[in-house]
Amino acid sequence: MKNILGIGNALVDIMTKLDSDSYLAHFGLPKGSMVLVDAVKSKSVSDGTLHLKKTIRSGGSAANTIHGLARMGMETGFIGKIGRDEIGKVFHDDLEASNIRTHLTHSSTESGRAMALISPDAERTFATYLGAAVELSDQDLDESIFKNYDLVHIEGYLVQNHALLLRAMEIAKKNHLKISIDMASYNVVEANREFLYSIIREFVDIVFANEDEAMALTGKDPEKALDEISGSCEIAIVKTGRNGSLVKAGNQIHSIGIIPVKSIDTTGAGDLYASGFLYGLAHNMSLDQCGRIGAILAGKVIEVVGSKMDDERWIEAKEMVYKV
């Protein structure tokens, strides 16, 4: 498993550090959630936080994971849809700069963006305008692209497009790719619970979920949720925040700790955990080692604002990974 393809919403993250959670109440955004908004609401959130410090980088759950894998030296690619605008160019150029093969289609609709509002306690809340990203369809999938990869990593936010998700998984299985999926926000999981269960049972090899998403899917606490999810796939991972993560495959269960860090912003923590875990799997490491590498990357990324680490932190992270 050396070449990994990502499929997801091609979004640009506009990270904004809040000095108070009162902004969330003002915009009607539940803390810690991912709320889909239209272009008007997105502009309203942007205009209402103009005076606050912002950072703009490519984002989207699967794209973040693919970026992490590329920085670890893996051969990667990404499928998504962008608009013909400056936001789309930011996304495209960010991928190319990281040596990620771009399999992007274009739309006349504005490119998608996620207004990531970062609370003083580092929790993040997303007001996401999907724009062109949500127009990615099953018709945009070229089977020949999949033939160059060993695993496809799919973000759970795509679950709202059943035809796209099913087609991607059917092509992947036809071409003998492993499939991993990272659950979306708990509210998206709740709205698509039955469909998620059906595709996990039929297609998915590896499932990543945080404890809220696991609860939304199974109605159970992390340990029991882990048991239930692992019964439908090869490897189940439930991320439990400050308590680390739980990994199960067959009868093997591993409890993974966290590394000591000063958390500034949790954006991208789960996505980079998946990067580390899949990196370990690609190198035939044990599940315990995979989880520990995931914990390292997740820990290092929350020391910065946004989902992209600087070069210095990547050097530190790699030194830690190579000692696992």
mmCIF file of C-alpha atoms in Angstrom:
data_model
loop_
_atom_site.group_PDB
_atom_site.id
_atom_site.type_symbol
_atom_site.label_atom_id
_atom_site.label_comp_id
_atom_site.label_asym_id
_atom_site.label_seq_id
_atom_site.Cartn_x
_atom_site.Cartn_y
_atom_site.Cartn_z
ATOM 1 C CA MET A 1 0.000 0.000 0.000
ATOM 2 C CA LYS A 2 2.329 2.708 -1.234
ATOM 3 C CA ASN A 3 0.101 5.041 -3.296
ATOM 4 C CA ILE A 4 -2.865 6.702 -1.621
ATOM 5 C CA LEU A 5 -5.700 8.591 -3.307
ATOM 6 C CA GLY A 6 -7.979 11.003 -1.473
ATOM 7 C CA ILE A 7 -11.512 11.983 -2.434
ATOM 8 C CA GLY A 8 -13.243 14.837 -0.691
ATOM 9 C CA ASN A 9 -14.535 18.354 -0.640
ATOM 10 C CA ALA A 10 -11.977 20.710 -2.171
ATOM 11 C CA LEU A 11 -12.200 23.505 0.372
ATOM 12 C CA VAL A 12 -10.033 26.388 1.427
ATOM 13 C CA ASP A 13 -9.889 26.887 5.188
ATOM 14 C CA ILE A 14 -10.157 30.461 6.398
ATOM 15 C CA MET A 15 -9.051 30.100 10.023
ATOM 16 C CA THR A 16 -10.134 32.868 12.383
ATOM 17 C CA LYS A 17 -9.055 33.073 16.033
ATOM 18 C CA LEU A 18 -11.972 34.236 18.181
ATOM 19 C CA ASP A 19 -11.488 36.255 21.365
ATOM 20 C CA SER A 20 -14.903 35.094 22.621
ATOM 21 C CA ASP A 21 -17.473 32.369 21.925
ATOM 22 C CA SER A 22 -20.097 35.109 21.668
ATOM 23 C CA TYR A 23 -19.422 35.189 17.924
ATOM 24 C CA LEU A 24 -20.747 31.624 17.650
ATOM 25 C CA ALA A 25 -24.011 32.582 19.356
ATOM 26 C CA HIS A 26 -24.283 35.674 17.160
ATOM 27 C CA PHE A 27 -23.961 33.611 13.980
ATOM 28 C CA GLY A 28 -26.148 30.780 15.331
ATOM 29 C CA LEU A 29 -23.374 28.171 15.132
ATOM 30 C CA PRO A 30 -23.291 25.337 17.729
ATOM 31 C CA LYS A 31 -19.806 25.146 19.196
ATOM 32 C CA GLY A 32 -17.758 22.267 17.799
ATOM 33 C CA SER A 33 -20.090 21.595 14.883
ATOM 34 C CA MET A 34 -19.717 21.769 11.102
ATOM 35 C CA VAL A 35 -22.673 23.750 9.767
ATOM 36 C CA LEU A 36 -23.350 24.004 6.043
ATOM 37 C CA VAL A 37 -24.141 27.573 4.995
ATOM 38 C CA ASP A 38 -24.978 29.332 1.743
ATOM 39 C CA ALA A 39 -22.853 31.996 0.050
ATOM 40 C CA VAL A 40 -24.752 34.813 1.808
ATOM 41 C CA LYS A 41 -24.226 33.348 5.296
ATOM 42 C CA SER A 42 -20.562 32.613 4.505
ATOM 43 C CA LYS A 43 -20.050 36.270 3.557
ATOM 44 C CA SER A 44 -21.859 37.366 6.718
ATOM 45 C CA VAL A 45 -19.507 35.314 8.915
ATOM 46 C CA SER A 46 -16.521 36.613 6.960
ATOM 47 C CA ASP A 47 -17.618 40.246 7.232
ATOM 48 C CA GLY A 48 -18.446 39.860 10.928
ATOM 49 C CA THR A 49 -14.925 38.665 11.733
ATOM 50 C CA LEU A 50 -12.929 40.922 9.409
ATOM 51 C CA HIS A 51 -11.138 42.572 12.338
ATOM 52 C CA LEU A 52 -9.825 39.234 13.647
ATOM 53 C CA LYS A 53 -6.619 37.505 12.594
ATOM 54 C CA LYS A 54 -7.081 35.011 9.747
ATOM 55 C CA THR A 55 -4.978 32.328 8.049
ATOM 56 C CA ILE A 56 -5.893 30.988 4.612
ATOM 57 C CA ARG A 57 -4.796 27.527 3.416
ATOM 58 C CA SER A 58 -6.229 24.621 1.462
ATOM 59 C CA GLY A 59 -8.388 22.385 3.621
ATOM 60 C CA GLY A 60 -11.060 19.730 3.556
ATOM 61 C CA SER A 61 -10.761 16.565 5.632
ATOM 62 C CA ALA A 62 -9.436 14.129 3.018
ATOM 63 C CA ALA A 63 -7.181 16.768 1.443
ATOM 64 C CA ASN A 64 -5.626 17.466 4.856
ATOM 65 C CA THR A 65 -4.913 13.752 5.303
ATOM 66 C CA ILE A 66 -3.385 13.527 1.839
ATOM 67 C CA HIS A 67 -1.204 16.577 2.544
ATOM 68 C CA GLY A 68 0.082 14.871 5.679
ATOM 69 C CA LEU A 69 0.882 11.676 3.804
ATOM 70 C CA ALA A 70 2.662 13.632 1.065
ATOM 71 C CA ARG A 71 4.805 15.413 3.670
ATOM 72 C CA MET A 72 5.735 11.985 5.028
ATOM 73 C CA GLY A 73 7.030 11.046 1.573
ATOM 74 C CA MET A 74 4.090 8.997 0.301
ATOM 75 C CA GLU A 75 2.918 9.032 -3.316
ATOM 76 C CA THR A 76 -0.496 10.674 -3.235
ATOM 77 C CA GLY A 77 -3.290 12.139 -5.336
ATOM 78 C CA PHE A 78 -6.564 13.958 -4.743
ATOM 79 C CA ILE A 79 -9.931 14.041 -6.507
ATOM 80 C CA GLY A 80 -12.149 17.083 -5.993
ATOM 81 C CA LYS A 81 -13.920 19.990 -7.727
ATOM 82 C CA ILE A 82 -13.043 23.690 -7.592
ATOM 83 C CA GLY A 83 -14.293 26.927 -9.138
ATOM 84 C CA ARG A 84 -12.419 29.041 -11.650
ATOM 85 C CA ASP A 85 -11.496 31.662 -9.057
ATOM 86 C CA GLU A 86 -8.741 32.752 -6.690
ATOM 87 C CA ILE A 87 -9.923 30.448 -3.901
ATOM 88 C CA GLY A 88 -9.753 27.500 -6.325
ATOM 89 C CA LYS A 89 -6.252 28.531 -7.378
ATOM 90 C CA VAL A 90 -5.144 28.563 -3.712
ATOM 91 C CA PHE A 91 -6.383 24.994 -3.348
ATOM 92 C CA HIS A 92 -4.780 23.741 -6.589
ATOM 93 C CA ASP A 93 -1.433 25.444 -5.968
ATOM 94 C CA ASP A 94 -1.253 24.153 -2.383
ATOM 95 C CA LEU A 95 -1.631 20.574 -3.619
ATOM 96 C CA GLU A 96 0.955 20.961 -6.373
ATOM 97 C CA ALA A 97 3.437 22.570 -3.976
ATOM 98 C CA SER A 98 3.210 19.423 -1.841
ATOM 99 C CA ASN A 99 3.806 17.102 -4.832
ATOM 100 C CA ILE A 100 0.240 15.782 -4.696
ATOM 101 C CA ARG A 101 -1.152 14.656 -8.035
ATOM 102 C CA THR A 102 -4.171 16.833 -8.784
ATOM 103 C CA HIS A 103 -7.231 15.142 -10.261
ATOM 104 C CA LEU A 104 -9.421 18.240 -10.104
ATOM 105 C CA THR A 105 -12.456 19.130 -12.200
ATOM 106 C CA HIS A 106 -13.774 22.677 -12.544
ATOM 107 C CA SER A 107 -17.103 24.453 -12.145
ATOM 108 C CA SER A 108 -18.473 27.927 -12.854
ATOM 109 C CA THR A 109 -19.680 27.980 -9.219
ATOM 110 C CA GLU A 110 -17.475 29.678 -6.608
ATOM 111 C CA SER A 111 -14.945 27.427 -4.900
ATOM 112 C CA GLY A 112 -15.852 25.996 -1.513
ATOM 113 C CA ARG A 113 -14.535 27.498 1.688
ATOM 114 C CA ALA A 114 -14.716 26.621 5.365
ATOM 115 C CA MET A 115 -14.827 29.477 7.838
ATOM 116 C CA ALA A 116 -13.059 27.825 10.770
ATOM 117 C CA LEU A 117 -13.824 29.777 13.931
ATOM 118 C CA ILE A 118 -11.321 28.887 16.656
ATOM 119 C CA SER A 119 -12.533 29.380 20.237
ATOM 120 C CA PRO A 120 -10.201 30.532 23.034
ATOM 121 C CA ASP A 121 -10.080 26.908 24.300
ATOM 122 C CA ALA A 122 -8.880 25.773 20.800
ATOM 123 C CA GLU A 123 -12.180 24.076 19.858
ATOM 124 C CA ARG A 124 -13.136 24.827 16.283
ATOM 125 C CA THR A 125 -16.513 25.438 14.682
ATOM 126 C CA PHE A 126 -16.995 25.390 10.924
ATOM 127 C CA ALA A 127 -19.372 27.448 8.810
ATOM 128 C CA THR A 128 -18.842 25.696 5.503
ATOM 129 C CA TYR A 129 -19.921 26.922 2.083
ATOM 130 C CA LEU A 130 -19.378 23.924 -0.180
ATOM 131 C CA GLY A 131 -19.772 25.788 -3.465
ATOM 132 C CA ALA A 132 -18.126 23.951 -6.361
ATOM 133 C CA ALA A 133 -16.857 21.203 -4.038
ATOM 134 C CA VAL A 134 -20.340 19.747 -3.577
ATOM 135 C CA GLU A 135 -20.811 19.509 -7.343
ATOM 136 C CA LEU A 136 -18.326 16.639 -7.545
ATOM 137 C CA SER A 137 -20.424 13.775 -8.864
ATOM 138 C CA ASP A 138 -20.177 10.132 -9.797
ATOM 139 C CA GLN A 139 -19.859 11.268 -13.421
ATOM 140 C CA ASP A 140 -16.580 13.042 -12.573
ATOM 141 C CA LEU A 141 -14.872 9.822 -11.461
ATOM 142 C CA ASP A 142 -12.404 8.408 -13.986
ATOM 143 C CA GLU A 143 -11.712 4.738 -13.322
ATOM 144 C CA SER A 144 -8.256 4.977 -14.902
ATOM 145 C CA ILE A 145 -7.133 7.281 -12.066
ATOM 146 C CA PHE A 146 -7.833 4.608 -9.438
ATOM 147 C CA LYS A 147 -5.592 2.080 -11.194
ATOM 148 C CA ASN A 148 -2.521 4.031 -10.027
ATOM 149 C CA TYR A 149 -3.294 3.696 -6.315
ATOM 150 C CA ASP A 150 -3.410 1.060 -3.579
ATOM 151 C CA LEU A 151 -5.824 2.719 -1.148
ATOM 152 C CA VAL A 152 -8.516 5.376 -1.433
ATOM 153 C CA HIS A 153 -9.209 7.585 1.582
ATOM 154 C CA ILE A 154 -12.690 9.097 1.542
ATOM 155 C CA GLU A 155 -13.995 11.823 3.788
ATOM 156 C CA GLY A 156 -17.324 11.230 5.482
ATOM 157 C CA TYR A 157 -18.726 14.586 4.412
ATOM 158 C CA LEU A 158 -19.292 13.049 0.969
ATOM 159 C CA VAL A 159 -21.893 10.738 2.532
ATOM 160 C CA GLN A 160 -24.565 13.250 1.571
ATOM 161 C CA ASN A 161 -23.971 12.325 -2.091
ATOM 162 C CA HIS A 162 -24.891 8.638 -2.111
ATOM 163 C CA ALA A 163 -24.300 8.132 -5.847
ATOM 164 C CA LEU A 164 -20.793 9.606 -5.679
ATOM 165 C CA LEU A 165 -19.777 7.604 -2.633
ATOM 166 C CA LEU A 166 -21.123 4.333 -3.994
ATOM 167 C CA ARG A 167 -19.474 4.826 -7.383
ATOM 168 C CA ALA A 168 -16.108 5.654 -5.795
ATOM 169 C CA MET A 169 -16.240 2.546 -3.626
ATOM 170 C CA GLU A 170 -17.397 0.295 -6.455
ATOM 171 C CA ILE A 171 -14.505 1.472 -8.666
ATOM 172 C CA ALA A 172 -12.056 1.061 -5.775
ATOM 173 C CA LYS A 173 -13.113 -2.512 -5.045
ATOM 174 C CA LYS A 174 -13.148 -3.423 -8.745
ATOM 175 C CA ASN A 175 -9.522 -2.301 -8.940
ATOM 176 C CA HIS A 176 -8.511 -3.996 -5.658
ATOM 177 C CA LEU A 177 -7.932 -0.832 -3.603
ATOM 178 C CA LYS A 178 -8.322 -0.777 0.147
ATOM 179 C CA ILE A 179 -10.900 1.773 1.332
ATOM 180 C CA SER A 180 -10.668 3.988 4.404
ATOM 181 C CA ILE A 181 -13.308 6.474 5.494
ATOM 182 C CA ASP A 182 -13.063 9.215 8.095
ATOM 183 C CA MET A 183 -16.442 10.025 9.627
ATOM 184 C CA ALA A 184 -17.826 13.525 9.181
ATOM 185 C CA SER A 185 -19.138 15.817 11.903
ATOM 186 C CA TYR A 186 -21.519 14.110 14.339
ATOM 187 C CA ASN A 187 -24.551 15.934 12.897
ATOM 188 C CA VAL A 188 -23.748 14.640 9.388
ATOM 189 C CA VAL A 189 -23.313 11.106 10.770
ATOM 190 C CA GLU A 190 -26.679 11.285 12.564
ATOM 191 C CA ALA A 191 -28.435 12.332 9.357
ATOM 192 C CA ASN A 192 -26.918 9.497 7.306
ATOM 193 C CA ARG A 193 -26.578 6.709 9.871
ATOM 194 C CA GLU A 194 -28.258 3.864 7.966
ATOM 195 C CA PHE A 195 -26.437 4.623 4.707
ATOM 196 C CA LEU A 196 -23.076 4.787 6.498
ATOM 197 C CA TYR A 197 -23.676 1.413 8.121
ATOM 198 C CA SER A 198 -24.542 -0.165 4.772
ATOM 199 C CA ILE A 199 -21.422 1.083 2.951
ATOM 200 C CA ILE A 200 -19.111 0.213 5.858
ATOM 201 C CA ARG A 201 -20.401 -3.352 5.861
ATOM 202 C CA GLU A 202 -20.175 -3.736 2.094
ATOM 203 C CA PHE A 203 -17.073 -1.795 1.100
ATOM 204 C CA VAL A 204 -14.977 -0.194 3.834
ATOM 205 C CA ASP A 205 -11.779 -1.689 5.274
ATOM 206 C CA ILE A 206 -10.729 1.057 7.711
ATOM 207 C CA VAL A 207 -13.004 3.390 9.695
ATOM 208 C CA PHE A 208 -11.829 6.502 11.562
ATOM 209 C CA ALA A 209 -14.236 8.254 13.946
ATOM 210 C CA ASN A 210 -13.959 10.529 16.946
ATOM 211 C CA GLU A 211 -16.003 9.732 20.056
ATOM 212 C CA ASP A 212 -18.883 12.058 19.100
ATOM 213 C CA GLU A 213 -19.086 10.574 15.615
ATOM 214 C CA ALA A 214 -18.864 7.037 17.004
ATOM 215 C CA MET A 215 -21.704 7.865 19.410
ATOM 216 C CA ALA A 216 -23.775 9.320 16.553
ATOM 217 C CA LEU A 217 -23.215 6.169 14.498
ATOM 218 C CA THR A 218 -23.723 3.535 17.194
ATOM 219 C CA GLY A 219 -25.366 5.269 20.151
ATOM 220 C CA LYS A 220 -22.606 3.850 22.361
ATOM 221 C CA ASP A 221 -19.577 5.030 24.345
ATOM 222 C CA PRO A 222 -16.111 4.766 22.699
ATOM 223 C CA GLU A 223 -15.243 1.225 23.845
ATOM 224 C CA LYS A 224 -18.584 -0.298 22.871
ATOM 225 C CA ALA A 225 -18.709 1.760 19.674
ATOM 226 C CA LEU A 226 -15.258 0.422 18.768
ATOM 227 C CA ASP A 227 -16.520 -3.140 19.188
ATOM 228 C CA GLU A 228 -19.565 -2.514 17.048
ATOM 229 C CA ILE A 229 -17.765 -0.719 14.217
ATOM 230 C CA SER A 230 -14.932 -3.266 14.120
ATOM 231 C CA GLY A 231 -17.498 -5.980 13.522
ATOM 232 C CA SER A 232 -18.193 -4.475 10.093
ATOM 233 C CA CYS A 233 -14.662 -3.679 8.853
ATOM 234 C CA GLU A 234 -11.023 -4.791 9.132
ATOM 235 C CA ILE A 235 -9.764 -1.943 11.338
ATOM 236 C CA ALA A 236 -11.753 0.483 13.500
ATOM 237 C CA ILE A 237 -10.274 3.568 15.130
ATOM 238 C CA VAL A 238 -12.095 5.746 17.658
ATOM 239 C CA LYS A 239 -10.279 8.950 18.560
ATOM 240 C CA THR A 240 -10.974 10.116 22.107
ATOM 241 C CA GLY A 241 -9.359 13.554 22.225
ATOM 242 C CA ARG A 242 -7.149 14.101 25.271
ATOM 243 C CA ASN A 243 -7.551 10.418 26.142
ATOM 244 C CA GLY A 244 -5.852 9.342 22.891
ATOM 245 C CA SER A 245 -7.414 6.709 20.649
ATOM 246 C CA LEU A 246 -8.641 3.133 20.541
ATOM 247 C CA VAL A 247 -7.786 0.761 17.699
ATOM 248 C CA LYS A 248 -9.315 -2.651 17.038
ATOM 249 C CA ALA A 249 -8.771 -5.307 14.365
ATOM 250 C CA GLY A 250 -10.244 -8.726 14.960
ATOM 251 C CA ASN A 251 -9.444 -9.565 18.585
ATOM 252 C CA GLN A 252 -6.573 -7.074 18.798
ATOM 253 C CA ILE A 253 -7.333 -3.928 20.806
ATOM 254 C CA HIS A 254 -4.842 -1.122 21.370
ATOM 255 C CA SER A 255 -5.187 1.945 23.572
ATOM 256 C CA ILE A 256 -2.985 4.747 22.226
ATOM 257 C CA GLY A 257 -1.899 7.730 24.301
ATOM 258 C CA ILE A 258 -1.164 11.291 23.247
ATOM 259 C CA ILE A 259 2.065 13.254 23.125
ATOM 260 C CA PRO A 260 2.541 16.270 25.442
ATOM 261 C CA VAL A 261 1.804 19.464 23.510
ATOM 262 C CA LYS A 262 0.453 22.980 24.011
ATOM 263 C CA SER A 263 -2.767 23.010 22.029
ATOM 264 C CA ILE A 264 -3.473 26.186 20.075
ATOM 265 C CA ASP A 265 -6.020 24.971 17.514
ATOM 266 C CA THR A 266 -7.455 21.468 17.058
ATOM 267 C CA THR A 267 -8.152 21.978 13.334
ATOM 268 C CA GLY A 268 -6.778 19.032 11.376
ATOM 269 C CA ALA A 269 -5.961 16.846 14.390
ATOM 270 C CA GLY A 270 -8.172 13.975 13.268
ATOM 271 C CA ASP A 271 -7.110 14.357 9.645
ATOM 272 C CA LEU A 272 -3.410 14.193 10.526
ATOM 273 C CA TYR A 273 -4.030 11.265 12.850
ATOM 274 C CA ALA A 274 -5.335 9.441 9.769
ATOM 275 C CA SER A 275 -2.199 10.498 7.855
ATOM 276 C CA GLY A 276 0.025 8.961 10.487
ATOM 277 C CA PHE A 277 -2.021 5.801 10.850
ATOM 278 C CA LEU A 278 -2.172 5.161 7.095
ATOM 279 C CA TYR A 279 1.557 5.912 6.796
ATOM 280 C CA GLY A 280 2.235 3.204 9.359
ATOM 281 C CA LEU A 281 -0.040 0.721 7.579
ATOM 282 C CA ALA A 282 1.663 1.482 4.259
ATOM 283 C CA HIS A 283 4.968 0.528 5.885
ATOM 284 C CA ASN A 284 3.611 -2.702 7.370
ATOM 285 C CA MET A 285 3.870 -1.485 10.947
ATOM 286 C CA SER A 286 1.857 -2.902 13.860
ATOM 287 C CA LEU A 287 -1.481 -1.336 14.758
ATOM 288 C CA ASP A 288 0.065 0.030 17.947
ATOM 289 C CA GLN A 289 2.820 1.729 15.935
ATOM 290 C CA CYS A 290 0.266 3.071 13.429
ATOM 291 C CA GLY A 291 -1.734 4.612 16.252
ATOM 292 C CA ARG A 292 1.353 6.118 17.873
ATOM 293 C CA ILE A 293 2.405 7.735 14.594
ATOM 294 C CA GLY A 294 -1.129 9.078 14.226
ATOM 295 C CA ALA A 295 -0.891 10.525 17.729
ATOM 296 C CA ILE A 296 2.421 12.214 16.905
ATOM 297 C CA LEU A 297 1.115 13.980 13.804
ATOM 298 C CA ALA A 298 -2.163 14.899 15.512
ATOM 299 C CA GLY A 299 -0.243 16.300 18.460
ATOM 300 C CA LYS A 300 2.144 18.383 16.399
ATOM 301 C CA VAL A 301 -0.559 19.928 14.178
ATOM 302 C CA ILE A 302 -2.569 21.269 17.125
ATOM 303 C CA GLU A 303 0.454 23.390 18.089
ATOM 304 C CA VAL A 304 -0.248 25.611 15.069
ATOM 305 C CA VAL A 305 -3.258 27.481 13.710
ATOM 306 C CA GLY A 306 -4.830 25.514 10.874
ATOM 307 C CA SER A 307 -4.203 22.073 9.454
ATOM 308 C CA LYS A 308 -0.730 22.671 7.975
ATOM 309 C CA MET A 309 2.445 22.390 10.019
ATOM 310 C CA ASP A 310 5.504 24.518 9.296
ATOM 311 C CA ASP A 311 8.726 22.879 8.127
ATOM 312 C CA GLU A 312 10.302 22.989 11.596
ATOM 313 C CA ARG A 313 7.436 21.037 13.143
ATOM 314 C CA TRP A 314 7.500 18.524 10.304
ATOM 315 C CA ILE A 315 11.182 17.889 11.049
ATOM 316 C CA GLU A 316 10.356 17.385 14.735
ATOM 317 C CA ALA A 317 7.414 15.114 13.884
ATOM 318 C CA LYS A 318 9.445 12.954 11.507
ATOM 319 C CA GLU A 319 12.217 12.525 14.074
ATOM 320 C CA MET A 320 9.620 11.255 16.541
ATOM 321 C CA VAL A 321 7.978 8.992 13.936
ATOM 322 C CA TYR A 322 11.269 7.362 12.987
ATOM 323 C CA LYS A 323 11.778 6.362 16.640
ATOM 324 C CA VAL A 324 8.422 4.561 16.879
#
